[in-house]
mmCIF file of C-alpha atoms in Angstrom:
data_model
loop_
_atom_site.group_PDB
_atom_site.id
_atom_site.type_symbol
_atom_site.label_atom_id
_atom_site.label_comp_id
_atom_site.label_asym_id
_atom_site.label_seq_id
_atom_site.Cartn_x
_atom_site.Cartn_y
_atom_site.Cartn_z
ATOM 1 C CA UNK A 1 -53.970 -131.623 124.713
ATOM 2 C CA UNK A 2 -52.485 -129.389 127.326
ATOM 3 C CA UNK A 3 -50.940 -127.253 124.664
ATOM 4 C CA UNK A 4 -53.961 -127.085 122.254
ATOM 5 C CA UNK A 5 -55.781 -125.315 125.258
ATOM 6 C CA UNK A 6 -53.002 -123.099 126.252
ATOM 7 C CA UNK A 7 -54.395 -121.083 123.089
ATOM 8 C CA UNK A 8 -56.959 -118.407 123.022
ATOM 9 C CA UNK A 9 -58.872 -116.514 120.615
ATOM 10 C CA UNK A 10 -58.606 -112.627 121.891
ATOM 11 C CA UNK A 11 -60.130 -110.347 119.637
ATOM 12 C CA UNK A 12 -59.157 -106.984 118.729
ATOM 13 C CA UNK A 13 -61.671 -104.528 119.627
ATOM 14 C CA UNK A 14 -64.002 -106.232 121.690
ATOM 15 C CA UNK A 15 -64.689 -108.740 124.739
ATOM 16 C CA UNK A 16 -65.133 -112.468 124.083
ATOM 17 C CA UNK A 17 -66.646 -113.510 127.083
ATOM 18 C CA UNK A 18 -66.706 -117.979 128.056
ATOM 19 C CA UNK A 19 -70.475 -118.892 127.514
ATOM 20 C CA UNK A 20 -72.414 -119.735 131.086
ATOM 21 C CA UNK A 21 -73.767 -123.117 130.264
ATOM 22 C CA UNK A 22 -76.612 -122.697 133.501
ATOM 23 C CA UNK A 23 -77.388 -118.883 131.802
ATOM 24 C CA UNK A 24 -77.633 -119.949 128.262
ATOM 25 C CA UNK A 25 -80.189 -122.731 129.135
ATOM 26 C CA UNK A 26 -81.855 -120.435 131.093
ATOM 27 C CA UNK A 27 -82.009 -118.291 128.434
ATOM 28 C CA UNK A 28 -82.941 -120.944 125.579
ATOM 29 C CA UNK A 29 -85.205 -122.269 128.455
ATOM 30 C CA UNK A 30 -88.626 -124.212 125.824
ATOM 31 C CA UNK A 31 -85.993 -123.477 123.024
ATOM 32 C CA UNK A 32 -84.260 -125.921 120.039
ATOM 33 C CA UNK A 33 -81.437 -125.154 118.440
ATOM 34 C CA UNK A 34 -80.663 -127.235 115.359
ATOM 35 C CA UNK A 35 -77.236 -127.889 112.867
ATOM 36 C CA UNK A 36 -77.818 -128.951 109.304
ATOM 37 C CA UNK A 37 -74.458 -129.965 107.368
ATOM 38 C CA UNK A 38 -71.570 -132.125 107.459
ATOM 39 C CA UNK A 39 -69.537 -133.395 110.078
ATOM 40 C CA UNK A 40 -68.086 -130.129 110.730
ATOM 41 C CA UNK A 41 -70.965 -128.805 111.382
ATOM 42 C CA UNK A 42 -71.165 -132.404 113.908
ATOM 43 C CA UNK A 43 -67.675 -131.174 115.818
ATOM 44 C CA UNK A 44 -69.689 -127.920 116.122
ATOM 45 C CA UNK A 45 -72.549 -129.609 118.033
ATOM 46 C CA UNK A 46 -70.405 -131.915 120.210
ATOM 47 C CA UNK A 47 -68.705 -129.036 121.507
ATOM 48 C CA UNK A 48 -71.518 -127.229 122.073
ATOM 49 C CA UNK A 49 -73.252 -130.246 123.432
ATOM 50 C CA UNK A 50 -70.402 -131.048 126.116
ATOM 51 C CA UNK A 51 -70.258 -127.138 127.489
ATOM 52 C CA UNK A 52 -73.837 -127.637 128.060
ATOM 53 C CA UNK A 53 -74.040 -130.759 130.162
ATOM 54 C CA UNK A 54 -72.560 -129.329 132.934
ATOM 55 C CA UNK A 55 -75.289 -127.196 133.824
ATOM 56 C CA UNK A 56 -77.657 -130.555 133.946
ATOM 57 C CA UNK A 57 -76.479 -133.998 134.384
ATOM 58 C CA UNK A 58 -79.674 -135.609 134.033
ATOM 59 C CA UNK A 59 -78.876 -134.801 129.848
ATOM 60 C CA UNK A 60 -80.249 -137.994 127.481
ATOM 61 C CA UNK A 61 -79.386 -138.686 124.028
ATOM 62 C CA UNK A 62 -81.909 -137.104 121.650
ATOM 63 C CA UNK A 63 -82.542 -138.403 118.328
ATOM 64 C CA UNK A 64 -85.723 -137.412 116.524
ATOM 65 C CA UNK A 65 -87.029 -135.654 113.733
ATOM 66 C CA UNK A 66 -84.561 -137.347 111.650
ATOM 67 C CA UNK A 67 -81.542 -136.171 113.623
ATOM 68 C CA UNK A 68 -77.843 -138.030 113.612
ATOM 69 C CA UNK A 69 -76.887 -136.964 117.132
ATOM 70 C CA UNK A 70 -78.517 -134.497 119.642
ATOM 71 C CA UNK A 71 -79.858 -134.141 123.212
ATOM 72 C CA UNK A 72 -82.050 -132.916 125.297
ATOM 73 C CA UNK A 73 -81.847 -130.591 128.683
ATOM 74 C CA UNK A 74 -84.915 -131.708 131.103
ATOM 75 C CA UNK A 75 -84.141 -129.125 133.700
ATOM 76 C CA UNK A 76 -84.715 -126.395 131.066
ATOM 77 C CA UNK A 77 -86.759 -128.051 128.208
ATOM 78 C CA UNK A 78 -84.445 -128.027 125.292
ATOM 79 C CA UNK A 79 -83.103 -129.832 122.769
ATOM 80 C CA UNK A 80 -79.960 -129.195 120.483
ATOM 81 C CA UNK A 81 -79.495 -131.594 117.469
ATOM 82 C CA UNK A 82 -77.546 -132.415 114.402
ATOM 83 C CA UNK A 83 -78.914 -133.181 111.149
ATOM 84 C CA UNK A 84 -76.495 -134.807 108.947
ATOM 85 C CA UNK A 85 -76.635 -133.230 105.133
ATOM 86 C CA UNK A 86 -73.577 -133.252 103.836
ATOM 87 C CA UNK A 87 -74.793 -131.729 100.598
ATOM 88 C CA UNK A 88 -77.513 -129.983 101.968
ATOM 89 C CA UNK A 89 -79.449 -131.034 98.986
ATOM 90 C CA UNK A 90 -81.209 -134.805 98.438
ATOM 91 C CA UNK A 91 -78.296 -136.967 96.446
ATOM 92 C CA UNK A 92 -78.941 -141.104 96.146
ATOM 93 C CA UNK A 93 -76.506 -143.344 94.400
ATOM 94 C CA UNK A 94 -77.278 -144.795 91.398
ATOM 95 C CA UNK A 95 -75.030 -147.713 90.026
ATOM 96 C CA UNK A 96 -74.361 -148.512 86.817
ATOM 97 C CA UNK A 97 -76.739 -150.630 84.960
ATOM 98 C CA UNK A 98 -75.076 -152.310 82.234
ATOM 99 C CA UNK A 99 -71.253 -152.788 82.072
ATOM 100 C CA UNK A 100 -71.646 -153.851 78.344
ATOM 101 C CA UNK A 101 -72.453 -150.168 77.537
ATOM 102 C CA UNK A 102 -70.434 -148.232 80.275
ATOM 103 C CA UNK A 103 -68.094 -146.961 78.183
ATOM 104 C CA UNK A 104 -67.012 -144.699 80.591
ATOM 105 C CA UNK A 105 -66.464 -147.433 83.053
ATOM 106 C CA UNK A 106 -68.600 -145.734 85.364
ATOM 107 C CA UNK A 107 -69.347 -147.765 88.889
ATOM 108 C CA UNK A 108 -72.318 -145.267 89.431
ATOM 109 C CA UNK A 109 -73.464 -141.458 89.957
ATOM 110 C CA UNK A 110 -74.719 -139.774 92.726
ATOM 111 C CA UNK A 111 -77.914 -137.775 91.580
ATOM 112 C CA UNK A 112 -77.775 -134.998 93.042
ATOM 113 C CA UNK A 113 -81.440 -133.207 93.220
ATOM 114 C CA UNK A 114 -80.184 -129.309 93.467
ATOM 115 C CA UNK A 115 -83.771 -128.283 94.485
ATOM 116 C CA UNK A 116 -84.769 -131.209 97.265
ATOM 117 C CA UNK A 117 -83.469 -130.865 100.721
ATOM 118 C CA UNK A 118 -82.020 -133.803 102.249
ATOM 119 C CA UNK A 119 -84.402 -136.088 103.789
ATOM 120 C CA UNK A 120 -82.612 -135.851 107.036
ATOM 121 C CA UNK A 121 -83.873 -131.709 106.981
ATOM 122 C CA UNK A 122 -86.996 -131.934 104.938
ATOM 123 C CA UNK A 123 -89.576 -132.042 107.797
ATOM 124 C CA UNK A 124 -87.797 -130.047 110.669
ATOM 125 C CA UNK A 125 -89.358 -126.326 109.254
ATOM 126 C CA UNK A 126 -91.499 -125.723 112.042
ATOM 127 C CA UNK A 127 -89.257 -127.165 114.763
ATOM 128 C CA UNK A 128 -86.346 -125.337 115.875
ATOM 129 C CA UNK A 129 -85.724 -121.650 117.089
ATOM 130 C CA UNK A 130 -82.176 -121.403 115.981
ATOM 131 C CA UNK A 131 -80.634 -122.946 113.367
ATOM 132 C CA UNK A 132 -77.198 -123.335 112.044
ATOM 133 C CA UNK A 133 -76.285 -124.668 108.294
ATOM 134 C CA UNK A 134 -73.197 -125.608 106.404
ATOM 135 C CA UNK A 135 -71.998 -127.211 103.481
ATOM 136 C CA UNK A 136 -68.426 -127.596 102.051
ATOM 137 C CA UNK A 137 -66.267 -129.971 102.777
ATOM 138 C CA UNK A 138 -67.996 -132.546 100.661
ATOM 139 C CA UNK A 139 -67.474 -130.850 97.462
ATOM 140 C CA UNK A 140 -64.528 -132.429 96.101
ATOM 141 C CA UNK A 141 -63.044 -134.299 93.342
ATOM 142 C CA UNK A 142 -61.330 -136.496 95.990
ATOM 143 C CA UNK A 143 -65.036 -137.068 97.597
ATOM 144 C CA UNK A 144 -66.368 -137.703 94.230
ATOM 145 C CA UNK A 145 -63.803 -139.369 91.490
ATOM 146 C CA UNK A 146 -65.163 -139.551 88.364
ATOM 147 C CA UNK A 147 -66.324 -143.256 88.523
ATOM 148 C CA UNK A 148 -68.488 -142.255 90.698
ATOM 149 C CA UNK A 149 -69.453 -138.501 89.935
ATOM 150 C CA UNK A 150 -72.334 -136.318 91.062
ATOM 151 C CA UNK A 151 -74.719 -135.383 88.255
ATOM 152 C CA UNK A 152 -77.175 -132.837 89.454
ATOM 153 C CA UNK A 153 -81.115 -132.415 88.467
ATOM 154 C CA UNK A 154 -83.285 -129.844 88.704
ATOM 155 C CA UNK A 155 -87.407 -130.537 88.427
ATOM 156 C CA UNK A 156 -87.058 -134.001 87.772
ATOM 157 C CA UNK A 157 -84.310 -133.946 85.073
ATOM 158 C CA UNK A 158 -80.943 -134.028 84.216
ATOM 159 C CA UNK A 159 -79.179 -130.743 83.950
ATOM 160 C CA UNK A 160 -78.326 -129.922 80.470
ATOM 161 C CA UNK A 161 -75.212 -129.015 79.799
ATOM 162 C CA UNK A 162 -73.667 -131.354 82.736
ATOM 163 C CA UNK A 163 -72.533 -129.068 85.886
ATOM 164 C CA UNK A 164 -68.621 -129.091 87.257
ATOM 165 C CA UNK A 165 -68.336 -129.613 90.997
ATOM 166 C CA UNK A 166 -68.224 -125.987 91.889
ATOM 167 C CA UNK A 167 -71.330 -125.340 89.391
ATOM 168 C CA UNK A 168 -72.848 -127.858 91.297
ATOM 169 C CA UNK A 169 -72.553 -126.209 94.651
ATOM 170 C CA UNK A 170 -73.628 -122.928 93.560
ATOM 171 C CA UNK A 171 -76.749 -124.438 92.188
ATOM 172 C CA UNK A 172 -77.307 -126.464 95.267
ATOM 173 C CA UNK A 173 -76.873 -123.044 97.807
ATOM 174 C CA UNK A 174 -78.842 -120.998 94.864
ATOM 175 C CA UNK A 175 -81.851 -123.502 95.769
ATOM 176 C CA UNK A 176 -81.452 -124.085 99.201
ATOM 177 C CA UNK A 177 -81.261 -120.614 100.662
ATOM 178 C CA UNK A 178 -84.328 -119.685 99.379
ATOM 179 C CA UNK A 179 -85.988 -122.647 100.210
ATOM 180 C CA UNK A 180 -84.604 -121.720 103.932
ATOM 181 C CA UNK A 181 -86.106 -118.331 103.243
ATOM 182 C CA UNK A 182 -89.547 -119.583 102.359
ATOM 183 C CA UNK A 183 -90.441 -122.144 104.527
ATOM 184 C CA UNK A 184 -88.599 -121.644 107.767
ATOM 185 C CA UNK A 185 -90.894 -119.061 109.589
ATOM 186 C CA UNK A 186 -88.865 -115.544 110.179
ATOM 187 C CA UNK A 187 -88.780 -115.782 113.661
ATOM 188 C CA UNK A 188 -86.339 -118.429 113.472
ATOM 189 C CA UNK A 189 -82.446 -117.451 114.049
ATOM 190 C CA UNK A 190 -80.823 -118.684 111.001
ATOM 191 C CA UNK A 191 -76.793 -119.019 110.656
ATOM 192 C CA UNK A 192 -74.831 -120.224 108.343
ATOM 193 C CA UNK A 193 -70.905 -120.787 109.725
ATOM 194 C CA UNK A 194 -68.779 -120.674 106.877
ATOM 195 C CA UNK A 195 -65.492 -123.020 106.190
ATOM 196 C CA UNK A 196 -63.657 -124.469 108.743
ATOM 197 C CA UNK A 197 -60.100 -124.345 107.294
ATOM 198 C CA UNK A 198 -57.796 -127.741 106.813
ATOM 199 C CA UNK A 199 -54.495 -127.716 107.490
ATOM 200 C CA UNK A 200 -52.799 -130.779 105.256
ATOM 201 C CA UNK A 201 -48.923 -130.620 105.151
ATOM 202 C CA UNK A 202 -47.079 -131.773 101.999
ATOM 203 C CA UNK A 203 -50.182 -133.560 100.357
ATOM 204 C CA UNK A 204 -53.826 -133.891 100.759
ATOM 205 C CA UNK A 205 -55.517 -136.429 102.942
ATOM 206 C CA UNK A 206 -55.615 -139.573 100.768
ATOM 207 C CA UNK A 207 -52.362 -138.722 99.558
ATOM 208 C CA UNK A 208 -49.762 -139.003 102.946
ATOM 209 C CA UNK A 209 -50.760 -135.059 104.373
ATOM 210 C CA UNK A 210 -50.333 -134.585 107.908
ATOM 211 C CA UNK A 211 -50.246 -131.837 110.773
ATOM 212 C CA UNK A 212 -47.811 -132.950 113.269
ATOM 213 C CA UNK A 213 -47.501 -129.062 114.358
ATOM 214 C CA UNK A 214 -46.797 -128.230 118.116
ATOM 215 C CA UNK A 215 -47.662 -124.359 118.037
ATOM 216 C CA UNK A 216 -50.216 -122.364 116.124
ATOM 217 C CA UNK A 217 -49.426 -120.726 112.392
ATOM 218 C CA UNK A 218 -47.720 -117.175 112.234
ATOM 219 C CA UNK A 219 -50.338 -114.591 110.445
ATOM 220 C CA UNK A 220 -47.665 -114.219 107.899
ATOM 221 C CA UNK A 221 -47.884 -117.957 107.022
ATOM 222 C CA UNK A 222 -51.757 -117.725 106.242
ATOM 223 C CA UNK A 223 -51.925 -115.984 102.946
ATOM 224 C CA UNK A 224 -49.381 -119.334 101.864
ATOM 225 C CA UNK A 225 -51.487 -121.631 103.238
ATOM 226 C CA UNK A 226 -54.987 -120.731 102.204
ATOM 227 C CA UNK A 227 -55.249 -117.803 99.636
ATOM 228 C CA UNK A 228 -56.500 -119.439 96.734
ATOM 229 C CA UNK A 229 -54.334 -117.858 94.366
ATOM 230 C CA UNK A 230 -51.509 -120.223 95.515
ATOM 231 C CA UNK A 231 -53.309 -123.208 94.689
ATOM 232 C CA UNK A 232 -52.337 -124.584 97.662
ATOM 233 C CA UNK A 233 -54.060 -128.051 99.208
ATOM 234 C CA UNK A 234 -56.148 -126.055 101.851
ATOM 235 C CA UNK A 235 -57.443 -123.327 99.237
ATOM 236 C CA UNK A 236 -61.116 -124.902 99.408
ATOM 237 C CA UNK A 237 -61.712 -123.003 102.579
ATOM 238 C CA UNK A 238 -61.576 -118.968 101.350
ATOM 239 C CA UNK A 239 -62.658 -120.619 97.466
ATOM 240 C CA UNK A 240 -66.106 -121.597 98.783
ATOM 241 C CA UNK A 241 -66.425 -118.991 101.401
ATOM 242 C CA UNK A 242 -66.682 -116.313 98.311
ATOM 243 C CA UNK A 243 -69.371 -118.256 96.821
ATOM 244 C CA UNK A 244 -71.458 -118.429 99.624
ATOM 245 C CA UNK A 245 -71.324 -115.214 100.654
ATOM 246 C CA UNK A 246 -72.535 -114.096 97.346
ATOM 247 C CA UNK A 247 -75.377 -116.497 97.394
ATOM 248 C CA UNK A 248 -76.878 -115.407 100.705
ATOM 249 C CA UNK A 249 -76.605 -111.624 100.354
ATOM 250 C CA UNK A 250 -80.144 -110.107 100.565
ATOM 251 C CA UNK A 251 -81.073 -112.942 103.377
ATOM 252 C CA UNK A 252 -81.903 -113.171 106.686
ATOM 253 C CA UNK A 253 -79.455 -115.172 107.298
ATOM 254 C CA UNK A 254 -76.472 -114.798 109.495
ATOM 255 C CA UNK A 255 -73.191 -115.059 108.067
ATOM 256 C CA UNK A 256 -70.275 -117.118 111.382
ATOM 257 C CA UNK A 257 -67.279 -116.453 109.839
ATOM 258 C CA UNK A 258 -65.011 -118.739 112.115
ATOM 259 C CA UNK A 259 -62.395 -119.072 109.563
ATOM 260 C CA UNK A 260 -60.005 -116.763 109.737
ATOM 261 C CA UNK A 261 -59.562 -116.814 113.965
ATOM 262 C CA UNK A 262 -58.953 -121.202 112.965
ATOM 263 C CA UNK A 263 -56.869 -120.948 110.183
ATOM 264 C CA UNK A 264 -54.179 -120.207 112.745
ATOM 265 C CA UNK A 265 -54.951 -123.559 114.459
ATOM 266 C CA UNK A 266 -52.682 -126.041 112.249
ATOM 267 C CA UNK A 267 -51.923 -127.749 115.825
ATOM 268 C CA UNK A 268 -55.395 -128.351 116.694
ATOM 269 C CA UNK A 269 -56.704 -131.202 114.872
ATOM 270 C CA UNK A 270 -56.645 -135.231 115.695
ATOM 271 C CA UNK A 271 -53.719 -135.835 113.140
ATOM 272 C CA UNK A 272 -52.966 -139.234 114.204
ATOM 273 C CA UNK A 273 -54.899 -139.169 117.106
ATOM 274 C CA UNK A 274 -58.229 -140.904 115.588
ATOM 275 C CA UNK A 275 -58.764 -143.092 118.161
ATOM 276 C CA UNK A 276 -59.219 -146.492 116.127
ATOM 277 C CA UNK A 277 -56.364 -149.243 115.597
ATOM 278 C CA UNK A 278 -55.286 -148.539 112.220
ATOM 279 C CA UNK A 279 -56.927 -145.963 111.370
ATOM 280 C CA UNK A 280 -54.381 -143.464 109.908
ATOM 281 C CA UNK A 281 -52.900 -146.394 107.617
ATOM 282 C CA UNK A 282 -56.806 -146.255 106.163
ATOM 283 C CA UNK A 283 -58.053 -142.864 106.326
ATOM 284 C CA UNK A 284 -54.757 -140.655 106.713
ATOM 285 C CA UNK A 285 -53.978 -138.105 108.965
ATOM 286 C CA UNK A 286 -57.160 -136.087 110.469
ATOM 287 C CA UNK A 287 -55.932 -132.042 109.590
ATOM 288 C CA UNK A 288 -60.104 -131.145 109.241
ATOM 289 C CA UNK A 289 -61.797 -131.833 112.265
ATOM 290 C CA UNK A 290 -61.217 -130.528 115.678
ATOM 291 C CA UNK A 291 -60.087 -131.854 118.983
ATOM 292 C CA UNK A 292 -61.972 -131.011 121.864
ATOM 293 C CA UNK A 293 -61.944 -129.321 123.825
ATOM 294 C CA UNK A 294 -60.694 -127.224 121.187
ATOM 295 C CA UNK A 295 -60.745 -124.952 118.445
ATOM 296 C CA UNK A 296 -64.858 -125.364 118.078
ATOM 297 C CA UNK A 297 -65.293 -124.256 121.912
ATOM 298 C CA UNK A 298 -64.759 -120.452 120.326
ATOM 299 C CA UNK A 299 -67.222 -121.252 117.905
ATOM 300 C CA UNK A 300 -69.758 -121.861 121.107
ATOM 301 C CA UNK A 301 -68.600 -118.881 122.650
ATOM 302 C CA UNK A 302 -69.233 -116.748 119.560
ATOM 303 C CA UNK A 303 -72.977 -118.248 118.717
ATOM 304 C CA UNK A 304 -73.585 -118.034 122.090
ATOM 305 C CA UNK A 305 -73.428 -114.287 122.441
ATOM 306 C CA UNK A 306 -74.746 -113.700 118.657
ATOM 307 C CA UNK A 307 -77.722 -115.623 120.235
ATOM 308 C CA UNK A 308 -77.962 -114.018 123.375
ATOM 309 C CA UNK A 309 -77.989 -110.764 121.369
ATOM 310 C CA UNK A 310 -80.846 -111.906 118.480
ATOM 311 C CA UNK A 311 -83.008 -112.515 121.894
ATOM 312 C CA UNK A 312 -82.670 -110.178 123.650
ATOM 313 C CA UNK A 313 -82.840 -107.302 120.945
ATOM 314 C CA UNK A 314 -85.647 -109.375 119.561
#
């Protein structure tokens, strides 16, 4: 762990400064700050969550409003929470009804409503002052096999001809944003951070990949590792970063572009470090979340200031 902190993010051609946890609560003093998204967007929040707490112990676990983890600051009245969405959009399974005429030998589908938000969202529009989306990491063949495949809807129905997963994604943000657009007010912050890189070695993570690395990746190595024209097992991360860009020019919202500074980071994740007996013979090696402190403590520095900014510029 010693190592994995020895590391810091310098930029080029300005000052990253460590965020004051007593300041920033000061600052976001009757404030909420929400993240919407997978469990990336989770690692974001815990880190963000834990810098915090120091500047007021009497903290308590907040869970409301449909949020998966959160809490709230008494001595400065606010809350920061986690909405788990993986999809962003509403998606139920459905299983097969009949294995007489499954002649696909199909266990099930997971509709996939492109134009519904996720329940866990749907009725937080009027409730925080920053907010913080993502989506990615679920869209995957190894998420979704094809016994049990997403099939998206729009309006009610079936989308005619059937979508591919990346179709399916662009639909989804393509719906979403502007829903974001329309019904958050515009005096909300809105970010969305964009892919947090993997870093599997030799295979992906249901197939023996690891990242048993001691130091951080040479820039050189990058382009290897993640351009997508290598077709390498990390390519997702620059892939979907392309599309989403595209999707929310013309918005209000805020583009975090964290990946490039943590594609260097192969020797910051949990690899085999998950913390339950067993678990890497189940799940595999951990190469996409963070350990923290970490990696995702740069990411708090970053918002932080792009906050601090927002507010005080108004």
């Amino acid at each position: 762990m010693g190592r994995i902190n020895s590391w810091k993010w310098v930029p080029e051609k300005c000052e990253l400064q460590r965020i004051d946890p007593l300041g920033f609560l000061g600052l976001m003093r009757n404030k909420r700050i929400g993240f919407v998204g997978d469990s990336l967007n989770e690692n974001f929040l815990v880190s963000f969550l834990c810098v915090l707490r120091a500047a007021d112990l009497g903290a308590k676990k907040w869970k409301r409003k449909g949020a998966w983890k959160g809490a709230y600051f008494p001595g400065f009245n606010v809350t920061v929470a986690y909405h788990r969405a993986v999809l962003l959009a509403k998606y139920e399974w459905q299983p097969t009804k009949s294995e007489v005429s499954n002649h696909n030998r199909l266990k099930g589908i997971y509709r996939v409503d492109v134009d519904i938000p996720a329940d866990d969202w749907a009725e937080i529009t009027d409730f925080y002052d920053v907010l913080v989306f993502n989506t990615g990491h679920w869209w995957g063949y190894d998420k979704f096999p094809k016994e049990t495949p997403l099939v998206f809807y729009k309006a009610g129905q079936p989308i005619v001809p059937p979508l591919q997963m990346a179709e399916g994604l662009k639909a989804v943000l393509e719906n979403m944003v502007p829903y974001i657009q329309k019904v958050f007010p515009r005096e909300t912050l809105k970010f969305w951070r964009l892919q947090s890189p993997r870093h599997f070695h030799g295979g992906e993570w249901n197939q023996n990949g690891s990242c048993l690395f001691n130091e951080p990746l040479e820039e050189l190595q990058l382009d290897l590792w993640f351009d997508p024209s290598n077709d390498g097992v990390n390519k997702e991360a620059r892939h979907l970063n392309q599309l989403i860009i595209e999707v929310l020019q013309g918005t209000d919202i805020q583009l975090l572009d964290f990946t490039h500074l943590s594609e260097f980071r192969a020797d910051a994740h949990p690899a085999i470090w998950l913390g339950k007996k067993d678990a890497v013979a189940i799940w595999g090696q951990d190469c996409m979340h963070w350990c923290l402190p970490g990696v995702p403590d740069t990411w708090v520095d970053i918002l932080s200031q792009l906050i601090r900014q927002s507010l005080e510029t108004g």
